[in-house]
Tab-separated table of C-alpha atoms in Angstrom:
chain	number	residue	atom	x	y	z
A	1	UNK	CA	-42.187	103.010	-92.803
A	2	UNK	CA	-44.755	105.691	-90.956
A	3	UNK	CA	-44.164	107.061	-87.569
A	4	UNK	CA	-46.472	105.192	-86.233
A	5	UNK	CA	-45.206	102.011	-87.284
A	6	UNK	CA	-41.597	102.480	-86.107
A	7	UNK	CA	-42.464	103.522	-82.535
A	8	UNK	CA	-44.804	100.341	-83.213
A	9	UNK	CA	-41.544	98.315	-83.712
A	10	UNK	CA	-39.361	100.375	-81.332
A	11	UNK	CA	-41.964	99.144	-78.282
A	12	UNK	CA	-41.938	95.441	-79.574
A	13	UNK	CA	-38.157	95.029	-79.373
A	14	UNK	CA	-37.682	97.239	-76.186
A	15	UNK	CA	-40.534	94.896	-74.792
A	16	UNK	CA	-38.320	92.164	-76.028
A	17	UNK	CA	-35.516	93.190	-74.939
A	18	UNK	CA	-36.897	93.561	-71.260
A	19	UNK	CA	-38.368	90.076	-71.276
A	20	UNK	CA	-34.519	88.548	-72.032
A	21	UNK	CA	-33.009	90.718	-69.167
A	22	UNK	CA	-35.511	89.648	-66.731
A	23	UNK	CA	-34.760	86.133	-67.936
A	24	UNK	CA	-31.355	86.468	-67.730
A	25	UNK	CA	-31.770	88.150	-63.947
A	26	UNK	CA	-34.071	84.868	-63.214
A	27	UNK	CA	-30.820	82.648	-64.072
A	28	UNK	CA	-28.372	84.178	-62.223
A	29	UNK	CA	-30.823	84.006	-59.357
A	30	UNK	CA	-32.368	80.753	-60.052
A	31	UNK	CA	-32.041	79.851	-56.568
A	32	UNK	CA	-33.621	81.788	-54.597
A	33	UNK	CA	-37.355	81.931	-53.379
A	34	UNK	CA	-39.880	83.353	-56.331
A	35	UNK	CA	-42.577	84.141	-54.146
A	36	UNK	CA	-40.414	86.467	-52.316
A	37	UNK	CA	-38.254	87.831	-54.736
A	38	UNK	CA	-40.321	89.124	-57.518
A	39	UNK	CA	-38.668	90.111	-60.498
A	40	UNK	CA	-39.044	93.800	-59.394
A	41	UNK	CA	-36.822	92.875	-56.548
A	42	UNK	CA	-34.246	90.860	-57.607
A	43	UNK	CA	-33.584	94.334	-60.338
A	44	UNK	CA	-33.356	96.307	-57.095
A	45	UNK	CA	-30.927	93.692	-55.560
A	46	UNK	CA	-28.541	94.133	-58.525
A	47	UNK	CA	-29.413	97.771	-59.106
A	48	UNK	CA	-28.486	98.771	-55.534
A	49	UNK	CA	-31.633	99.898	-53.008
A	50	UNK	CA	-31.355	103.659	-51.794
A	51	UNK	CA	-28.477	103.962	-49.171
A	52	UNK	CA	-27.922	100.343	-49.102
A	53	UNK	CA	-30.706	99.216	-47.205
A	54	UNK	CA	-33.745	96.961	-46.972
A	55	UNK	CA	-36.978	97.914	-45.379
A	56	UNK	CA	-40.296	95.918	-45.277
A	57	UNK	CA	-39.120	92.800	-45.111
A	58	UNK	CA	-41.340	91.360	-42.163
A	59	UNK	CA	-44.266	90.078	-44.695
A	60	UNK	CA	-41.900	88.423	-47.159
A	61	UNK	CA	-41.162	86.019	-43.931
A	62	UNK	CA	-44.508	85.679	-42.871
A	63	UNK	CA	-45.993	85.026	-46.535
A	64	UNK	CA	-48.012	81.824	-46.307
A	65	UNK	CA	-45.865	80.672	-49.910
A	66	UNK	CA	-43.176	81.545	-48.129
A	67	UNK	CA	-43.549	79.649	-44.791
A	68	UNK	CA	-44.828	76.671	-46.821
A	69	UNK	CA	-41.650	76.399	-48.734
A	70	UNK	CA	-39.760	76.522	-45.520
A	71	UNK	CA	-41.176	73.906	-44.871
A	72	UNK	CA	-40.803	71.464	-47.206
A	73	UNK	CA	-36.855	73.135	-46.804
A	74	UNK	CA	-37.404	71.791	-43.495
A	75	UNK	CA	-38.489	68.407	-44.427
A	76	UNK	CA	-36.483	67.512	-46.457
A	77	UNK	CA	-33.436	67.744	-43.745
A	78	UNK	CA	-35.247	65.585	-41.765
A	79	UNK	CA	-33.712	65.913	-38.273
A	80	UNK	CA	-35.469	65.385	-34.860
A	81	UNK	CA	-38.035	67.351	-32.432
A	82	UNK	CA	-36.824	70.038	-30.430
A	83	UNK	CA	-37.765	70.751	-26.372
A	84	UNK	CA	-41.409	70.190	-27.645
A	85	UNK	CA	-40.901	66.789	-28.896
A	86	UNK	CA	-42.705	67.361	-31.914
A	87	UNK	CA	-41.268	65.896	-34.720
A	88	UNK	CA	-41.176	67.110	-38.790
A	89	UNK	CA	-44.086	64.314	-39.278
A	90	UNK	CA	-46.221	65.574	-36.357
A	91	UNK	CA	-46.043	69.377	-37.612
A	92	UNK	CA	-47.035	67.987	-41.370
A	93	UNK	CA	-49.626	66.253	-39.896
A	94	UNK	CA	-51.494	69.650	-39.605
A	95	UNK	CA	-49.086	71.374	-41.735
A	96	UNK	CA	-51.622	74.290	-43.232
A	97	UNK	CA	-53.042	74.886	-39.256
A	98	UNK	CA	-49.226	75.246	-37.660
A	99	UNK	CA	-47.741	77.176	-40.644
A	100	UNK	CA	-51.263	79.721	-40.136
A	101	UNK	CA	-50.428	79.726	-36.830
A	102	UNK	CA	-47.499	80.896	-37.081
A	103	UNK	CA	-47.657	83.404	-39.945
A	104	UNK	CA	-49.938	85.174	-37.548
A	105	UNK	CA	-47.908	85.380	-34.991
A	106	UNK	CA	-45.037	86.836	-36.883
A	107	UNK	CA	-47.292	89.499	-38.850
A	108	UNK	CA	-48.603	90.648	-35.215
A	109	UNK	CA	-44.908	90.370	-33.371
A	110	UNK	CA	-46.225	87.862	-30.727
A	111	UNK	CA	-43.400	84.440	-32.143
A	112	UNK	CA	-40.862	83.768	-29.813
A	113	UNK	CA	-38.264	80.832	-30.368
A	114	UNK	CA	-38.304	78.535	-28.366
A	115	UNK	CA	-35.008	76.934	-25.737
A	116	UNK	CA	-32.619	74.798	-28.450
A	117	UNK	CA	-32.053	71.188	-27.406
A	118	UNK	CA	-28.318	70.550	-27.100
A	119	UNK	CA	-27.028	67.208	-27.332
A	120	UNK	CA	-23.272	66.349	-27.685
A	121	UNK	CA	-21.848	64.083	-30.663
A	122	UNK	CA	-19.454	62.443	-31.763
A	123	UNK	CA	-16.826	64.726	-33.659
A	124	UNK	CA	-16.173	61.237	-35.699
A	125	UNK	CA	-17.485	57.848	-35.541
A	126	UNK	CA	-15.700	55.592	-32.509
A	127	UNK	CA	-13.579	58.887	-31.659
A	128	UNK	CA	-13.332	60.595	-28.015
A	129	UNK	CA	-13.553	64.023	-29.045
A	130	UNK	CA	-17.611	65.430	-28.692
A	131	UNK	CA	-19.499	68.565	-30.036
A	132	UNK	CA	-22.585	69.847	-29.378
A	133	UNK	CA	-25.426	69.901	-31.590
A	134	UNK	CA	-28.058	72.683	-31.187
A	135	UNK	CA	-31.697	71.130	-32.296
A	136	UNK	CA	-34.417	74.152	-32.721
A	137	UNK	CA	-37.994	73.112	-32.643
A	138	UNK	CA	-39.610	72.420	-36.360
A	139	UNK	CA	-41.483	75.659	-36.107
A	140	UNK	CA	-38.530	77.651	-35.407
A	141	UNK	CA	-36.582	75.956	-37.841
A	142	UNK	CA	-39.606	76.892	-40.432
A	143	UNK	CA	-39.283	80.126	-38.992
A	144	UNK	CA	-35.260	80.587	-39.913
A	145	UNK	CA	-35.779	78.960	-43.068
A	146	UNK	CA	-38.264	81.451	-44.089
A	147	UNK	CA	-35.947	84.252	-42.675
A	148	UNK	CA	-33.541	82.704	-44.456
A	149	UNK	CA	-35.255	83.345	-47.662
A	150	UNK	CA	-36.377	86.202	-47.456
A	151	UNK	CA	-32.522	88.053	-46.761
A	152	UNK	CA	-29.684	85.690	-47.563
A	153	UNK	CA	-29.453	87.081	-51.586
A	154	UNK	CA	-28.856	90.711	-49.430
A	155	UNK	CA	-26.080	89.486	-48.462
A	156	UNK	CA	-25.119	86.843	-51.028
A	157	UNK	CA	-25.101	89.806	-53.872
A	158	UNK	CA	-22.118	91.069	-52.040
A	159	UNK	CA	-20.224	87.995	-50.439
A	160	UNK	CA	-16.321	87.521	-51.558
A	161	UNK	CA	-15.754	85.173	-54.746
A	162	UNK	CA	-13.168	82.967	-52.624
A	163	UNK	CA	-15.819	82.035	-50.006
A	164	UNK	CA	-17.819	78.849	-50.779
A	165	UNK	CA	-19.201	77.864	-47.934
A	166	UNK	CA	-22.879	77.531	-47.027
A	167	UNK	CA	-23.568	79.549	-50.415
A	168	UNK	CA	-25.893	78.426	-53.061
A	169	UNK	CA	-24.472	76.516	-56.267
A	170	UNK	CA	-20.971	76.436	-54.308
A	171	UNK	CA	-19.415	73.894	-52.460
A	172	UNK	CA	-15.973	71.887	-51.114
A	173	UNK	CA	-15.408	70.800	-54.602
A	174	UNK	CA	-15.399	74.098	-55.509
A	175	UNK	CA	-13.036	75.288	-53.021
A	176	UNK	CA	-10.767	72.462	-53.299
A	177	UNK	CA	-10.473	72.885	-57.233
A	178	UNK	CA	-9.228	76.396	-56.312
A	179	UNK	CA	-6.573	75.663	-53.241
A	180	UNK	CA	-5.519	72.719	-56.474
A	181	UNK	CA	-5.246	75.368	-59.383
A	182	UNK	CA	-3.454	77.919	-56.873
A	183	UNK	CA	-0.860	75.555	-55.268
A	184	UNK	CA	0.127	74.829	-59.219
A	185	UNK	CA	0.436	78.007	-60.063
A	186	UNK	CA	3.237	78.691	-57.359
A	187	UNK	CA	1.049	79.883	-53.985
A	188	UNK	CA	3.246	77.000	-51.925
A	189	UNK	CA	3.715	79.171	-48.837
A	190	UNK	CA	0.050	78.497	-46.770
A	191	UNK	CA	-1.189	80.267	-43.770
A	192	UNK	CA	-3.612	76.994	-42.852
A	193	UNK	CA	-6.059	79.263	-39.903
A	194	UNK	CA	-7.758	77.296	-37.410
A	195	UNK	CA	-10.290	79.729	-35.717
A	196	UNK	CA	-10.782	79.001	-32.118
A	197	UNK	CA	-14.323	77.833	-31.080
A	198	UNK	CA	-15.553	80.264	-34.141
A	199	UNK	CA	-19.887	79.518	-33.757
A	200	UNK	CA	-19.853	79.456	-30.265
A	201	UNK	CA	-17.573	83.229	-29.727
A	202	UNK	CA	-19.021	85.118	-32.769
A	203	UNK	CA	-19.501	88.546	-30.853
A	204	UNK	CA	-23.434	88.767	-31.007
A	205	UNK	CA	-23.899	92.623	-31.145
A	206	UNK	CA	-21.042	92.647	-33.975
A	207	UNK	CA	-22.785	90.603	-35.701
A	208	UNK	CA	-26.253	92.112	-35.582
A	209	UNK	CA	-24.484	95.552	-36.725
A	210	UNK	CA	-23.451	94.048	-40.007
A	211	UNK	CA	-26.578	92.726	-40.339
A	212	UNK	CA	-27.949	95.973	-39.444
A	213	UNK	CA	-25.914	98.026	-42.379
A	214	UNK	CA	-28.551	96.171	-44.895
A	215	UNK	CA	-31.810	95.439	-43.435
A	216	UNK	CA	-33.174	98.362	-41.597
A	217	UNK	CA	-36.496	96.238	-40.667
A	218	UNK	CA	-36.709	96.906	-37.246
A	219	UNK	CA	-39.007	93.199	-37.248
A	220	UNK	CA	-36.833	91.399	-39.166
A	221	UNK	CA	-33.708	92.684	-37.072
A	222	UNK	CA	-35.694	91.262	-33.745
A	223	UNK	CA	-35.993	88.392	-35.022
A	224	UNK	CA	-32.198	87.997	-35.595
A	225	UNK	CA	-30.970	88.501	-32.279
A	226	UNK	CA	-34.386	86.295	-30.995
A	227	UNK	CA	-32.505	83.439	-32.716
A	228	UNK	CA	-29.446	84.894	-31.589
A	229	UNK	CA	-30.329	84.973	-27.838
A	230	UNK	CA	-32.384	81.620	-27.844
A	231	UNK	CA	-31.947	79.486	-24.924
A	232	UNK	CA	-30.379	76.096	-24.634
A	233	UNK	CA	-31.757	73.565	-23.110
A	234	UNK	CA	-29.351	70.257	-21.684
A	235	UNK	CA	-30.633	67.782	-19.877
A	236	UNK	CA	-32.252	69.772	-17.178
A	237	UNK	CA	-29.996	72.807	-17.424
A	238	UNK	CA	-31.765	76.093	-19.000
A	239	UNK	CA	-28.997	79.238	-20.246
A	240	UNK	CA	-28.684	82.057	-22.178
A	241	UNK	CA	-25.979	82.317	-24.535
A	242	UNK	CA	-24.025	85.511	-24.702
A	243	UNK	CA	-21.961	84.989	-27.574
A	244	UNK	CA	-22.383	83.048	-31.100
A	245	UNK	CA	-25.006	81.371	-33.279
A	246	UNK	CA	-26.849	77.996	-32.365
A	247	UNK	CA	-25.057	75.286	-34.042
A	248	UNK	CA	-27.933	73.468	-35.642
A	249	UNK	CA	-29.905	76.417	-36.692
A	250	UNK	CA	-31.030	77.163	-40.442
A	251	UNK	CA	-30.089	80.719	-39.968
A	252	UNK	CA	-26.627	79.697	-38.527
A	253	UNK	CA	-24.068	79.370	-41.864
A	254	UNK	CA	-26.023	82.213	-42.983
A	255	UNK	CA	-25.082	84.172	-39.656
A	256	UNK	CA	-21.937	82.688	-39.727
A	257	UNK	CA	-20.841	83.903	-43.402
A	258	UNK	CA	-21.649	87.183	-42.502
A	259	UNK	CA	-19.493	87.742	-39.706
A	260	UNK	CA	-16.254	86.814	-41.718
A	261	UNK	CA	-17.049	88.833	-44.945
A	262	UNK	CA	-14.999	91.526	-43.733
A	263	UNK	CA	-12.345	89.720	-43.742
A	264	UNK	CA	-12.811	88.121	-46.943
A	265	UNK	CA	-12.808	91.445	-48.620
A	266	UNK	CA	-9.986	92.520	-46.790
A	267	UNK	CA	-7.870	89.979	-47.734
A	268	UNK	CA	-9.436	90.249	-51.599
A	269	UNK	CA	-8.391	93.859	-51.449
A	270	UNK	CA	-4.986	93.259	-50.175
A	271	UNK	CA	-4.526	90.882	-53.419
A	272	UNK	CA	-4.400	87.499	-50.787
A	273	UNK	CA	-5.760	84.203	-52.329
A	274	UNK	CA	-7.966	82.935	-49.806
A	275	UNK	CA	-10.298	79.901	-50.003
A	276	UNK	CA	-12.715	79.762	-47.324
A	277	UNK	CA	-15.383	76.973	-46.395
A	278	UNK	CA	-17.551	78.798	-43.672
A	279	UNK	CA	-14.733	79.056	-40.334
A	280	UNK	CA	-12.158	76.867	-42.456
A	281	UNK	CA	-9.601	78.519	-44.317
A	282	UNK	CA	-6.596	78.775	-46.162
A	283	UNK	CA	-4.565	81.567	-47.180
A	284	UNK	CA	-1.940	80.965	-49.889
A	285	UNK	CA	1.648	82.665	-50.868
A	286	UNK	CA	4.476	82.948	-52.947
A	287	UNK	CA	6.733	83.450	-50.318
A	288	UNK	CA	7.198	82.453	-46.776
A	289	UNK	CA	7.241	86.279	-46.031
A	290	UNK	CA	4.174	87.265	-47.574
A	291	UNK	CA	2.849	84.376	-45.818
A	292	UNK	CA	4.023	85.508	-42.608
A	293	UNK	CA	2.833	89.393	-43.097
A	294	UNK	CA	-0.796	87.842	-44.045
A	295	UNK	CA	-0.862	86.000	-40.703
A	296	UNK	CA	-0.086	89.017	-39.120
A	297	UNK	CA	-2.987	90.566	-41.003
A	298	UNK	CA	-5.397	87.857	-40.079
A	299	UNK	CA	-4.492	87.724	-36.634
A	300	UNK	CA	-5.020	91.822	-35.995
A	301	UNK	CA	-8.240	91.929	-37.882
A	302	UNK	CA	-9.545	88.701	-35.703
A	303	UNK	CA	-8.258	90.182	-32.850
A	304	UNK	CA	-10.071	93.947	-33.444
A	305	UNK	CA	-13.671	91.933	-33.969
A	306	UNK	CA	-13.418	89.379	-30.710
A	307	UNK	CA	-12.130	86.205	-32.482
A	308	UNK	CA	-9.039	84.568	-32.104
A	309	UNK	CA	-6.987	82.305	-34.111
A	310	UNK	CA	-6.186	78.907	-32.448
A	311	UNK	CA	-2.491	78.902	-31.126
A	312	UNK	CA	-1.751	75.736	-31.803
A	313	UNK	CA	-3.288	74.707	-34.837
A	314	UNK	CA	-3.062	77.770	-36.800
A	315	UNK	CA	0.553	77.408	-38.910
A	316	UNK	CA	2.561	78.341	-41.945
A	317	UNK	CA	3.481	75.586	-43.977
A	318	UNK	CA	5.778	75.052	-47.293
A	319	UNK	CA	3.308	72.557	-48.992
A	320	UNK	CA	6.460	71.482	-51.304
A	321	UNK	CA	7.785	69.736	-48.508
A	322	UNK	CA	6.658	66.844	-46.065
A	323	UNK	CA	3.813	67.437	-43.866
A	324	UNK	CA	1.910	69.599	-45.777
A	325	UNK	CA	-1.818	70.642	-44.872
A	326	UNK	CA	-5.452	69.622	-44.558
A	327	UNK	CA	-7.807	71.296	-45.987
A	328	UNK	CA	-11.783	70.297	-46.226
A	329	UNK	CA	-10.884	66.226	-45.738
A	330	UNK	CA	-7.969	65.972	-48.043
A	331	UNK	CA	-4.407	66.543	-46.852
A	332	UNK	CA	-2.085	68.731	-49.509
A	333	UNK	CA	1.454	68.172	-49.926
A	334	UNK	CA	4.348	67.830	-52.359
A	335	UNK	CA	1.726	68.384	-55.333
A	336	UNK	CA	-0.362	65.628	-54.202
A	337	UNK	CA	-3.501	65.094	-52.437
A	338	UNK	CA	-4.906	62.335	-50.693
A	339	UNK	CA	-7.615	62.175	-47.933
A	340	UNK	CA	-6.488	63.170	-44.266
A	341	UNK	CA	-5.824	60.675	-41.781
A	342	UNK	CA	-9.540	61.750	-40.357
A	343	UNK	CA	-11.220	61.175	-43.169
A	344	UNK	CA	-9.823	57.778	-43.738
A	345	UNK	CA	-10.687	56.401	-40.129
A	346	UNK	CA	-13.983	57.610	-40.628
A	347	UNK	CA	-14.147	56.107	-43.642
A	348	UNK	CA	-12.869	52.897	-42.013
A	349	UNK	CA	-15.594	53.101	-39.070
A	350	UNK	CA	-18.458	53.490	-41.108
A	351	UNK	CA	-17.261	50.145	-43.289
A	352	UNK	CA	-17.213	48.140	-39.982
A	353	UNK	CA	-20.053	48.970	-39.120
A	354	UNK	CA	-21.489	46.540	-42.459
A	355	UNK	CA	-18.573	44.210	-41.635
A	356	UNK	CA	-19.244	42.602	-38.228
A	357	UNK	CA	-18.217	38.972	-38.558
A	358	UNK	CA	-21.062	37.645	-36.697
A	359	UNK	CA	-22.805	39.789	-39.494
A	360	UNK	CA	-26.074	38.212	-40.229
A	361	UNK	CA	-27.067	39.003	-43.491
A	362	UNK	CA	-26.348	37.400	-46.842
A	363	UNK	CA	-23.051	38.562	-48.378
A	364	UNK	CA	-25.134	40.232	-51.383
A	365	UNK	CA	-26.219	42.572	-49.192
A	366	UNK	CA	-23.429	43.123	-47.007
A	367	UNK	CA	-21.742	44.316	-50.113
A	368	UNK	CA	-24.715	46.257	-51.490
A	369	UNK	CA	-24.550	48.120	-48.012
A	370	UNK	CA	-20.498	48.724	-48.497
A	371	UNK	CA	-20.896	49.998	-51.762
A	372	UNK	CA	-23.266	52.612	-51.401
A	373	UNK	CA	-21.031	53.821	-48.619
A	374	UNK	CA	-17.665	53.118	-50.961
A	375	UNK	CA	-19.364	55.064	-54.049
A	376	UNK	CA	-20.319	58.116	-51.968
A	377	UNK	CA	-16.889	58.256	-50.345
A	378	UNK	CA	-15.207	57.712	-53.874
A	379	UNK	CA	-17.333	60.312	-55.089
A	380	UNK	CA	-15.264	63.030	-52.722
A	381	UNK	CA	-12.079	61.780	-52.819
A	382	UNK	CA	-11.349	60.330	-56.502
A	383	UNK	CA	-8.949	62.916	-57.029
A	384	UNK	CA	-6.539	61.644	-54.630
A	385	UNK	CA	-3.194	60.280	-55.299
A	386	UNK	CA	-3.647	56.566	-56.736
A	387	UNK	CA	-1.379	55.079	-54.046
A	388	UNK	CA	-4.597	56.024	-51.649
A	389	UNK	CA	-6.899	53.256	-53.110
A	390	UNK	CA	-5.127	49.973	-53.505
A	391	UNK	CA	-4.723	49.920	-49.887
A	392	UNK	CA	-8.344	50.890	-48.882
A	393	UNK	CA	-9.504	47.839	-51.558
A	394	UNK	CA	-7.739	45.388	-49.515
A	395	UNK	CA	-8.685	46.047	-45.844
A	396	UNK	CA	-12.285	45.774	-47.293
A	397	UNK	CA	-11.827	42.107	-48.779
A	398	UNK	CA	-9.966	41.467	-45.615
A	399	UNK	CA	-13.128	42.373	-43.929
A	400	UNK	CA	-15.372	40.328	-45.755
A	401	UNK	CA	-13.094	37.109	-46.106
A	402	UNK	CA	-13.017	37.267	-42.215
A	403	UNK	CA	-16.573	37.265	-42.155
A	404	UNK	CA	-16.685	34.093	-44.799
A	405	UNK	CA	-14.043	32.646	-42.704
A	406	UNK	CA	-16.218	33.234	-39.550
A	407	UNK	CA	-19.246	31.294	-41.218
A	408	UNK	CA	-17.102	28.414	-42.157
A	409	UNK	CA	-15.892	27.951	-38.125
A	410	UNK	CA	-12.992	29.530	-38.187
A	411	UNK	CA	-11.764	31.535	-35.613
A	412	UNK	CA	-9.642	34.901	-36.199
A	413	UNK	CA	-9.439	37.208	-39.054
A	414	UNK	CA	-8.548	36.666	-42.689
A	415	UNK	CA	-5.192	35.180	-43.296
A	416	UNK	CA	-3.360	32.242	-45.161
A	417	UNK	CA	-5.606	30.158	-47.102
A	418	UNK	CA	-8.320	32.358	-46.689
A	419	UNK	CA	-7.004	34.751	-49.582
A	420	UNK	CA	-7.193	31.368	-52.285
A	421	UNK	CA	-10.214	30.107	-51.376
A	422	UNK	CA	-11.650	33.779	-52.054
A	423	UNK	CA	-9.164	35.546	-54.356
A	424	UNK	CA	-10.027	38.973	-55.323
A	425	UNK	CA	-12.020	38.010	-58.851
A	426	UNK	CA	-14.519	36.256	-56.133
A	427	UNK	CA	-15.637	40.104	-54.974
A	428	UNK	CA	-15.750	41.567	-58.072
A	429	UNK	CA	-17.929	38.839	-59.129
A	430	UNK	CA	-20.182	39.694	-56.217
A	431	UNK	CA	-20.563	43.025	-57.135
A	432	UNK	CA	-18.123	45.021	-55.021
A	433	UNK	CA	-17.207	48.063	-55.856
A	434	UNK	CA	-13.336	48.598	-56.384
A	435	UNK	CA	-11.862	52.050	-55.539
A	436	UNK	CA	-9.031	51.481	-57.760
A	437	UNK	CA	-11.172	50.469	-61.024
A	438	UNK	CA	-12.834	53.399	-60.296
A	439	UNK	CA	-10.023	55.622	-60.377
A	440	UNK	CA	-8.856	53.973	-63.525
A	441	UNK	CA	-12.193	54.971	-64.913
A	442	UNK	CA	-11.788	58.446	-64.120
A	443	UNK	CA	-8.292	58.805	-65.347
A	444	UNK	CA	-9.286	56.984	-68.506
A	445	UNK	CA	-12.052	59.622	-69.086
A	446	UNK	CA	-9.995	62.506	-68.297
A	447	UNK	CA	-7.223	61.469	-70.791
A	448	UNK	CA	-9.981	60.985	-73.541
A	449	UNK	CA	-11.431	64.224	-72.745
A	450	UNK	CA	-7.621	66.208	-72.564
A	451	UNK	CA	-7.011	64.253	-76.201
């Protein structure tokens, strides 16, 4: 083979082997925003930029691909109008005229955000307990969402492995598996944290310093603390917030995340299993000491960046004994797990809400609403301890055999006679959906697969 030849061959494979590590790159990043990060970038983002730092990041935001995929981001979580009443089908309805409109605005520096709409919720269905909801206008929601692409992998590339929170291709299940796998492996002793008011106290300048140690876009860092400083709007009362990030905002979990990281790699370098879900977390020990000089950690580091822990619901538990912990909806103890009193009374309120006895649709769809509710909740929870679902099967019939009873002039709920005349076979012939045939299925499938 000539010289010629071989540096012929050399360029072919090193243009091969270039094409299969920028393929490889585009997997491991497969989730973020092409038109923004090019393949060029996303090799600087693993590479490492000069002194840690982004600059020019202002017309990744303002890209019209960009805003347009913010957008449809946008869309797709539905949600209602902000203090302009416009709604996400108004905006679409001239969707290439607004996002133009406001692409020029950010690329000449005259956007502002707009007040937030608060309104107040329910913390769970038919419960007393209320927390406010921040809703941002559609355009400033576009607006975060197309911040949002442009900068979270910044900060993703270097987020803690035990955080799963608000993070792409992560999620509860994921955290769960691991507080599962460590509580088996001995970590009994749990600090369970409960941080006090956490969105609405984040220390704002604190925040926009961390955000400052990697984007060094003096744009993009104005429009952080815009969103930052946004006022709220309730009822007829206008304020300024001096502390935290608008519940409600796209940009929020993102802001959020970053604010805690610190403490995620604290506790990573001080060899502490941690699983965190954006401001819930666990901390988990061998030993009720260890567990008790962690607390101490958490509560000095909290302390040093203007958080606190809340006094009352922050604990250390032995999660081999009774009472236990809740962590994400389920409630840990004694090497079992089943969902937490919460999270079976809204489970409860949401199936009365298809049970009504003076109900007026046919009992076909009654039950086709219940089951799309029972399959999603199953969904979450088919991991807990089979003694959970039994139970949960019967109050349903109940419901519905009140309702039958109800249509056949009987006064009251369910009882006596009511359970022959429609025995449980009658249900399942109807289509229900039974939790604890369901479980059996899963088991089933996960003895097959561990054979």
């Amino acid at each position: 083979m000539d010289r010629r030849t071989e540096n012929e061959l050399a360029s072919v494979l090193e243009m091969a082997r270039q094409a299969r590590e920028i393929q490889e790159r585009r997997a491991r990043w497969s989730w973020v925003e092409p038109s923004v990060w090019t393949d060029r970038m996303l090799a600087a983002l693993e590479n490492g930029v000069k002194g840690g730092q982004w600059f020019s990041l202002i017309d990744k935001v303002y890209s019209r691909t960009n805003l347009r995929r913010a957008f449809a981001r946008v869309k797709a979580n539905a949600g209602a109008g902000g203090v302009d009443q416009i709604t996400v089908e108004m905006f679409e309805k001239h969707e290439e005229a607004n996002l133009e409109k406001l692409a020029r605005e950010l690329e000449t520096g005259q956007y502002r955000p707009q007040a937030v709409r608060r309104k107040w919720i329910e913390k769970e269905p038919g419960g007393k307990q209320m927390r406010p909801l921040g809703i941002p206008t559609v355009r400033d929601r576009v607006v975060q969402a197309a911040l949002c692409q442009a900068i979270e992998p910044i900060f993703e590339r270097d987020f803690a492995e035990h955080s799963y929170g608000f993070r792409p291709q992560r999620g509860c299940k994921d955290a769960l598996r691991r507080v599962g796998h460590l509580l088996e492996q001995g970590s009994v002793w749990v600090v369970d944290a409960d941080l006090k008011s956490y969105f609405d106290t984040i220390p704002q300048d604190g925040l926009l310093r961390l955000v400052q140690d990697k984007v060094s876009d003096g744009r993009v860092l104005e429009l952080v603390e815009a969103f930052l400083r946004q006022g709220i709007l309730e009822e007829a009362k206008y304020w300024t917030p001096e502390t935290g990030t608008p519940q409600g905002g796209v940009v929020s979990p993102l802001l959020s995340n970053i604010y805690l990281n610190p403490l995620d790699h604290l506790m990573a370098k001080a060899g502490v299993q941690m699983v965190r879900y954006a401001d819930d977390f666990v901390l988990l020990c061998r030993t009720e000491g260890e567990a008790r000089a962690v607390l101490d950690k958490v509560q000095a580091w909290t302390s040093a960046v203007g958080l606190q822990l809340h006094p009352d619901k922050t604990r250390i538990v032995d999660a081999t004994q009774r009472g236990g912990f809740d962590f994400l909806g389920y409630h840990f103890e004694r090497g079992m797990r089943w969902p937490r009193s919460k999270s079976i009374r809204k489970f409860k309120n949401t199936i009365r809400k298809h049970t009504h006895r003076q109900n007026g649709h046919s009992l076909k769809v009654i039950i086709a609403n219940i089951n799309r509710s029972v399959k999603g909740w199953f969904q979450y929870f088919q991991h807990s301890h089979i003694t959970t679902f039994r139970p949960l099967d019967g109050w349903i019939r109940g419901r519905l055999r009140s309702i039958l009873r109800k249509r056949a002039g009987r006064r009251g709920r369910a009882r006596g006679q009511d359970h022959h005349r429609y025995r449980n076979h009658f249900f399942a012939e109807q289509g229900l959906f039974s939790l604890v045939a369901a479980q059996a299925s899963v088991r089933q499938s996960l003895t097959k697969v561990k054979h």
